[in-house]
mmCIF file of C-alpha atoms in Angstrom:
data_model
loop_
_atom_site.group_PDB
_atom_site.id
_atom_site.type_symbol
_atom_site.label_atom_id
_atom_site.label_comp_id
_atom_site.label_asym_id
_atom_site.label_seq_id
_atom_site.Cartn_x
_atom_site.Cartn_y
_atom_site.Cartn_z
ATOM 1 C CA MET A 1 0.000 0.000 0.000
ATOM 2 C CA ASN A 2 1.515 3.324 -1.032
ATOM 3 C CA PHE A 3 1.719 6.522 0.998
ATOM 4 C CA ALA A 4 -1.148 8.249 -0.833
ATOM 5 C CA THR A 5 -3.473 5.335 -0.152
ATOM 6 C CA ARG A 6 -2.558 5.263 3.526
ATOM 7 C CA ALA A 7 -2.989 9.020 3.795
ATOM 8 C CA HIS A 8 -6.410 8.850 2.151
ATOM 9 C CA ARG A 9 -7.583 6.103 4.488
ATOM 10 C CA LEU A 10 -6.342 8.049 7.492
ATOM 11 C CA GLN A 11 -8.147 11.132 6.203
ATOM 12 C CA GLN A 12 -11.371 9.118 5.871
ATOM 13 C CA VAL A 13 -11.064 7.775 9.424
ATOM 14 C CA LEU A 14 -10.408 11.283 10.761
ATOM 15 C CA ALA A 15 -13.436 12.616 8.860
ATOM 16 C CA HIS A 16 -15.599 9.915 10.463
ATOM 17 C CA LEU A 17 -14.294 10.783 13.916
ATOM 18 C CA GLN A 18 -14.760 14.492 13.309
ATOM 19 C CA ALA A 19 -18.369 14.041 12.183
ATOM 20 C CA VAL A 20 -19.243 11.931 15.226
ATOM 21 C CA GLY A 21 -17.486 14.411 17.521
ATOM 22 C CA ARG A 22 -19.252 17.367 15.953
ATOM 23 C CA GLN A 23 -22.605 15.634 16.369
ATOM 24 C CA GLN A 24 -21.880 15.146 20.075
ATOM 25 C CA VAL A 25 -20.938 18.822 20.474
ATOM 26 C CA ALA A 26 -24.090 19.805 18.553
ATOM 27 C CA ARG A 27 -26.182 17.988 21.150
ATOM 28 C CA LEU A 28 -24.805 20.479 23.661
ATOM 29 C CA GLY A 29 -25.987 23.317 21.442
ATOM 30 C CA LEU A 30 -22.475 24.616 20.764
ATOM 31 C CA VAL A 31 -22.417 24.032 16.981
ATOM 32 C CA THR A 32 -24.969 23.299 14.291
ATOM 33 C CA PRO A 33 -25.759 19.605 13.781
ATOM 34 C CA VAL A 34 -23.746 17.754 11.163
ATOM 35 C CA GLY A 35 -26.789 17.274 8.924
ATOM 36 C CA ALA A 36 -28.090 20.857 9.029
ATOM 37 C CA GLU A 37 -26.376 21.963 5.814
ATOM 38 C CA GLY A 38 -27.418 18.756 4.056
ATOM 39 C CA ASP A 39 -31.023 19.266 5.132
ATOM 40 C CA ALA A 40 -30.957 22.827 3.791
ATOM 41 C CA HIS A 41 -29.580 21.481 0.524
ATOM 42 C CA LEU A 42 -32.350 18.852 0.404
ATOM 43 C CA ARG A 43 -34.963 21.568 0.979
ATOM 44 C CA ALA A 44 -33.469 23.655 -1.831
ATOM 45 C CA LEU A 45 -33.653 20.608 -4.109
ATOM 46 C CA ARG A 46 -37.295 20.110 -3.061
ATOM 47 C CA ALA A 47 -36.622 16.630 -1.733
ATOM 48 C CA THR A 48 -39.571 14.805 -0.228
ATOM 49 C CA PRO A 49 -40.167 14.926 3.526
ATOM 50 C CA ARG A 50 -39.373 11.172 3.588
ATOM 51 C CA ALA A 51 -35.974 11.813 2.030
ATOM 52 C CA ARG A 52 -35.261 14.608 4.498
ATOM 53 C CA ARG A 53 -36.239 12.413 7.459
ATOM 54 C CA ALA A 54 -34.070 9.564 6.188
ATOM 55 C CA PHE A 55 -31.126 11.948 5.812
ATOM 56 C CA ALA A 56 -31.711 13.317 9.321
ATOM 57 C CA ALA A 57 -31.614 9.748 10.684
ATOM 58 C CA ALA A 58 -28.364 8.891 8.871
ATOM 59 C CA HIS A 59 -25.053 8.399 10.625
ATOM 60 C CA PRO A 60 -23.151 11.697 11.088
ATOM 61 C CA ALA A 61 -20.237 10.423 8.962
ATOM 62 C CA ASP A 62 -22.630 9.779 6.067
ATOM 63 C CA GLN A 63 -24.331 13.145 6.518
ATOM 64 C CA ALA A 64 -20.999 14.972 6.506
ATOM 65 C CA SER A 65 -19.616 13.121 3.487
ATOM 66 C CA ALA A 66 -22.834 13.463 1.484
ATOM 67 C CA THR A 67 -23.086 17.166 2.288
ATOM 68 C CA ARG A 68 -19.489 17.824 1.202
ATOM 69 C CA THR A 69 -19.994 15.866 -2.017
ATOM 70 C CA ALA A 70 -23.292 17.565 -2.884
ATOM 71 C CA ALA A 71 -21.826 21.015 -2.151
ATOM 72 C CA SER A 72 -18.877 20.269 -4.454
ATOM 73 C CA LEU A 73 -21.256 19.136 -7.178
ATOM 74 C CA ARG A 74 -23.309 22.320 -6.770
ATOM 75 C CA ARG A 75 -20.144 24.463 -7.046
ATOM 76 C CA LEU A 76 -19.212 22.590 -10.218
ATOM 77 C CA GLY A 77 -22.648 23.321 -11.718
ATOM 78 C CA ALA A 78 -24.052 19.796 -11.431
ATOM 79 C CA LYS A 79 -27.721 19.179 -12.004
ATOM 80 C CA PRO A 80 -30.161 18.760 -9.105
ATOM 81 C CA ASP A 81 -30.449 15.000 -9.757
ATOM 82 C CA ASP A 82 -26.696 14.613 -9.275
ATOM 83 C CA GLN A 83 -26.755 16.623 -6.053
ATOM 84 C CA LEU A 84 -29.707 14.646 -4.696
ATOM 85 C CA ALA A 85 -27.953 11.381 -5.568
ATOM 86 C CA ALA A 86 -24.948 12.569 -3.560
ATOM 87 C CA LEU A 87 -27.141 13.314 -0.562
ATOM 88 C CA LEU A 88 -28.971 9.972 -0.697
ATOM 89 C CA HIS A 89 -26.345 7.470 -1.824
ATOM 90 C CA ASP A 90 -25.000 6.508 1.625
ATOM 91 C CA LEU A 91 -28.377 6.216 3.375
ATOM 92 C CA PRO A 92 -28.521 2.398 3.021
ATOM 93 C CA LYS A 93 -25.567 2.199 5.409
ATOM 94 C CA GLY A 94 -28.031 3.005 8.176
ATOM 95 C CA GLN A 95 -26.759 3.280 11.707
ATOM 96 C CA VAL A 96 -23.732 1.043 11.282
ATOM 97 C CA GLY A 97 -21.478 2.086 14.144
ATOM 98 C CA LEU A 98 -18.214 3.946 14.040
ATOM 99 C CA LEU A 99 -15.885 0.997 14.681
ATOM 100 C CA PRO A 100 -17.159 -1.136 11.757
ATOM 101 C CA ARG A 101 -16.879 1.955 9.542
ATOM 102 C CA VAL A 102 -13.264 2.477 10.565
ATOM 103 C CA LEU A 103 -12.483 -1.204 9.937
ATOM 104 C CA HIS A 104 -14.172 -0.964 6.534
ATOM 105 C CA VAL A 105 -12.022 2.033 5.587
ATOM 106 C CA LEU A 106 -8.847 0.386 6.839
ATOM 107 C CA GLU A 107 -9.534 -2.731 4.763
ATOM 108 C CA GLY A 108 -9.811 -0.544 1.663
ATOM 109 C CA SER A 109 -13.585 0.048 1.542
ATOM 110 C CA PRO A 110 -14.296 -3.074 -0.500
ATOM 111 C CA VAL A 111 -17.580 -3.259 -2.393
ATOM 112 C CA THR A 112 -17.556 -6.945 -3.295
ATOM 113 C CA GLY A 113 -16.958 -10.231 -1.548
ATOM 114 C CA GLN A 114 -18.114 -11.447 1.822
ATOM 115 C CA ALA A 115 -17.022 -9.587 4.958
ATOM 116 C CA ARG A 116 -15.616 -11.858 7.619
ATOM 117 C CA GLY A 117 -14.329 -11.384 11.121
ATOM 118 C CA PRO A 118 -15.245 -8.631 13.557
ATOM 119 C CA PHE A 119 -18.481 -6.794 12.751
ATOM 120 C CA ALA A 120 -18.913 -8.854 9.561
ATOM 121 C CA ARG A 121 -22.631 -8.112 9.209
ATOM 122 C CA ALA A 122 -22.151 -4.353 9.602
ATOM 123 C CA ARG A 123 -19.169 -4.354 7.248
ATOM 124 C CA GLN A 124 -21.204 -6.321 4.706
ATOM 125 C CA THR A 125 -23.875 -3.606 4.866
ATOM 126 C CA LEU A 126 -21.168 -1.050 4.090
ATOM 127 C CA ARG A 127 -19.937 -3.149 1.154
ATOM 128 C CA LEU A 128 -23.392 -3.433 -0.381
ATOM 129 C CA HIS A 129 -24.866 -0.009 0.350
ATOM 130 C CA ALA A 130 -24.453 1.309 -3.205
ATOM 131 C CA SER A 131 -26.523 -1.525 -4.665
ATOM 132 C CA ALA A 132 -29.367 -0.772 -2.224
ATOM 133 C CA ALA A 133 -29.334 2.994 -2.817
ATOM 134 C CA PRO A 134 -31.511 3.111 -5.975
ATOM 135 C CA THR A 135 -34.328 1.126 -4.358
ATOM 136 C CA LEU A 136 -34.203 3.221 -1.198
ATOM 137 C CA ALA A 137 -34.144 6.454 -3.218
ATOM 138 C CA ALA A 138 -37.246 5.332 -5.102
ATOM 139 C CA LYS A 139 -39.024 4.631 -1.804
ATOM 140 C CA LEU A 140 -38.027 8.111 -0.633
ATOM 141 C CA GLY A 141 -39.622 9.705 -3.703
ATOM 142 C CA ALA A 142 -36.471 10.587 -5.653
ATOM 143 C CA SER A 143 -36.760 11.444 -9.326
ATOM 144 C CA ARG A 144 -36.087 8.944 -12.077
ATOM 145 C CA GLY A 145 -32.882 10.856 -12.942
ATOM 146 C CA THR A 146 -31.556 10.532 -9.395
ATOM 147 C CA ILE A 147 -32.373 6.822 -9.314
ATOM 148 C CA THR A 148 -30.600 6.309 -12.650
ATOM 149 C CA ILE A 149 -27.489 8.037 -11.311
ATOM 150 C CA LEU A 150 -27.549 5.836 -8.212
ATOM 151 C CA ARG A 151 -27.874 2.720 -10.379
ATOM 152 C CA GLU A 152 -24.890 3.810 -12.440
ATOM 153 C CA LEU A 153 -22.932 4.610 -9.287
ATOM 154 C CA ALA A 154 -23.646 1.124 -7.948
ATOM 155 C CA ARG A 155 -22.537 -0.361 -11.264
ATOM 156 C CA LEU A 156 -19.300 1.626 -11.210
ATOM 157 C CA GLU A 157 -18.594 0.823 -7.580
ATOM 158 C CA SER A 158 -19.093 -2.879 -8.143
ATOM 159 C CA ARG A 159 -16.932 -2.701 -11.280
ATOM 160 C CA THR A 160 -19.143 -5.296 -12.920
ATOM 161 C CA SER A 161 -19.152 -3.710 -16.360
ATOM 162 C CA SER A 162 -15.976 -1.699 -16.589
ATOM 163 C CA ARG A 163 -15.604 -2.725 -20.250
ATOM 164 C CA GLN A 164 -18.751 -0.885 -21.320
ATOM 165 C CA LYS A 165 -18.296 2.235 -23.392
ATOM 166 C CA PRO A 166 -18.737 5.370 -21.223
ATOM 167 C CA THR A 167 -21.938 7.308 -21.730
ATOM 168 C CA ARG A 168 -22.937 10.840 -20.811
ATOM 169 C CA ILE A 169 -24.352 9.676 -17.497
ATOM 170 C CA ASP A 170 -21.112 7.835 -16.767
ATOM 171 C CA ALA A 171 -19.170 11.112 -16.754
ATOM 172 C CA ARG A 172 -21.617 12.568 -14.238
ATOM 173 C CA VAL A 173 -21.495 9.446 -12.111
ATOM 174 C CA ARG A 174 -17.702 9.310 -12.330
ATOM 175 C CA LEU A 175 -17.603 12.877 -10.975
ATOM 176 C CA LEU A 176 -19.856 11.880 -8.068
ATOM 177 C CA LEU A 177 -17.750 8.791 -7.369
ATOM 178 C CA ASP A 178 -14.506 10.785 -7.527
ATOM 179 C CA LEU A 179 -15.794 13.483 -5.187
ATOM 180 C CA ASP A 180 -17.171 10.910 -2.758
ATOM 181 C CA SER A 181 -13.830 9.084 -2.830
ATOM 182 C CA GLY A 182 -11.892 12.228 -1.973
ATOM 183 C CA VAL A 183 -10.575 13.157 -5.417
ATOM 184 C CA THR A 184 -10.265 16.942 -5.459
ATOM 185 C CA ARG A 185 -11.331 19.030 -8.426
#
């Protein structure tokens, strides 16, 4: 594993810890909750109340990551469907705890195969969240465009059809995947 990979994984772990810490401080009323900016973004996108409630119930690490990704997409001029996909794509992770998330990051955030060992069930949820995102987004009232983006994101993350010729949607999904993975633009 090279230095850049190690640094990225460490950065991801620190971001998780920071989000959980900020959420704890927010409960004391000293800072705004982690999901406040994401909720404002969802309101601006006219997301359904179900989608907003699901986002509010998400783990702080997912709220923080999704909010950063959606804000980057907005700054880059992305369409509302892309921004909504960014805000909804991690919701299937649910309330998987911090320790399984850290283990998942340290093992390279795999998206295939069977998780084994400590917290295997939770880590398996993390591995498969992208494939569950389109169905959950549909239940939350997301647009067809958002659901299509989430399907493409799941396809890219699983790397099942990497030989297919890129399409217009692929470029948009690649941008979302890159931003979510920490690639700066």
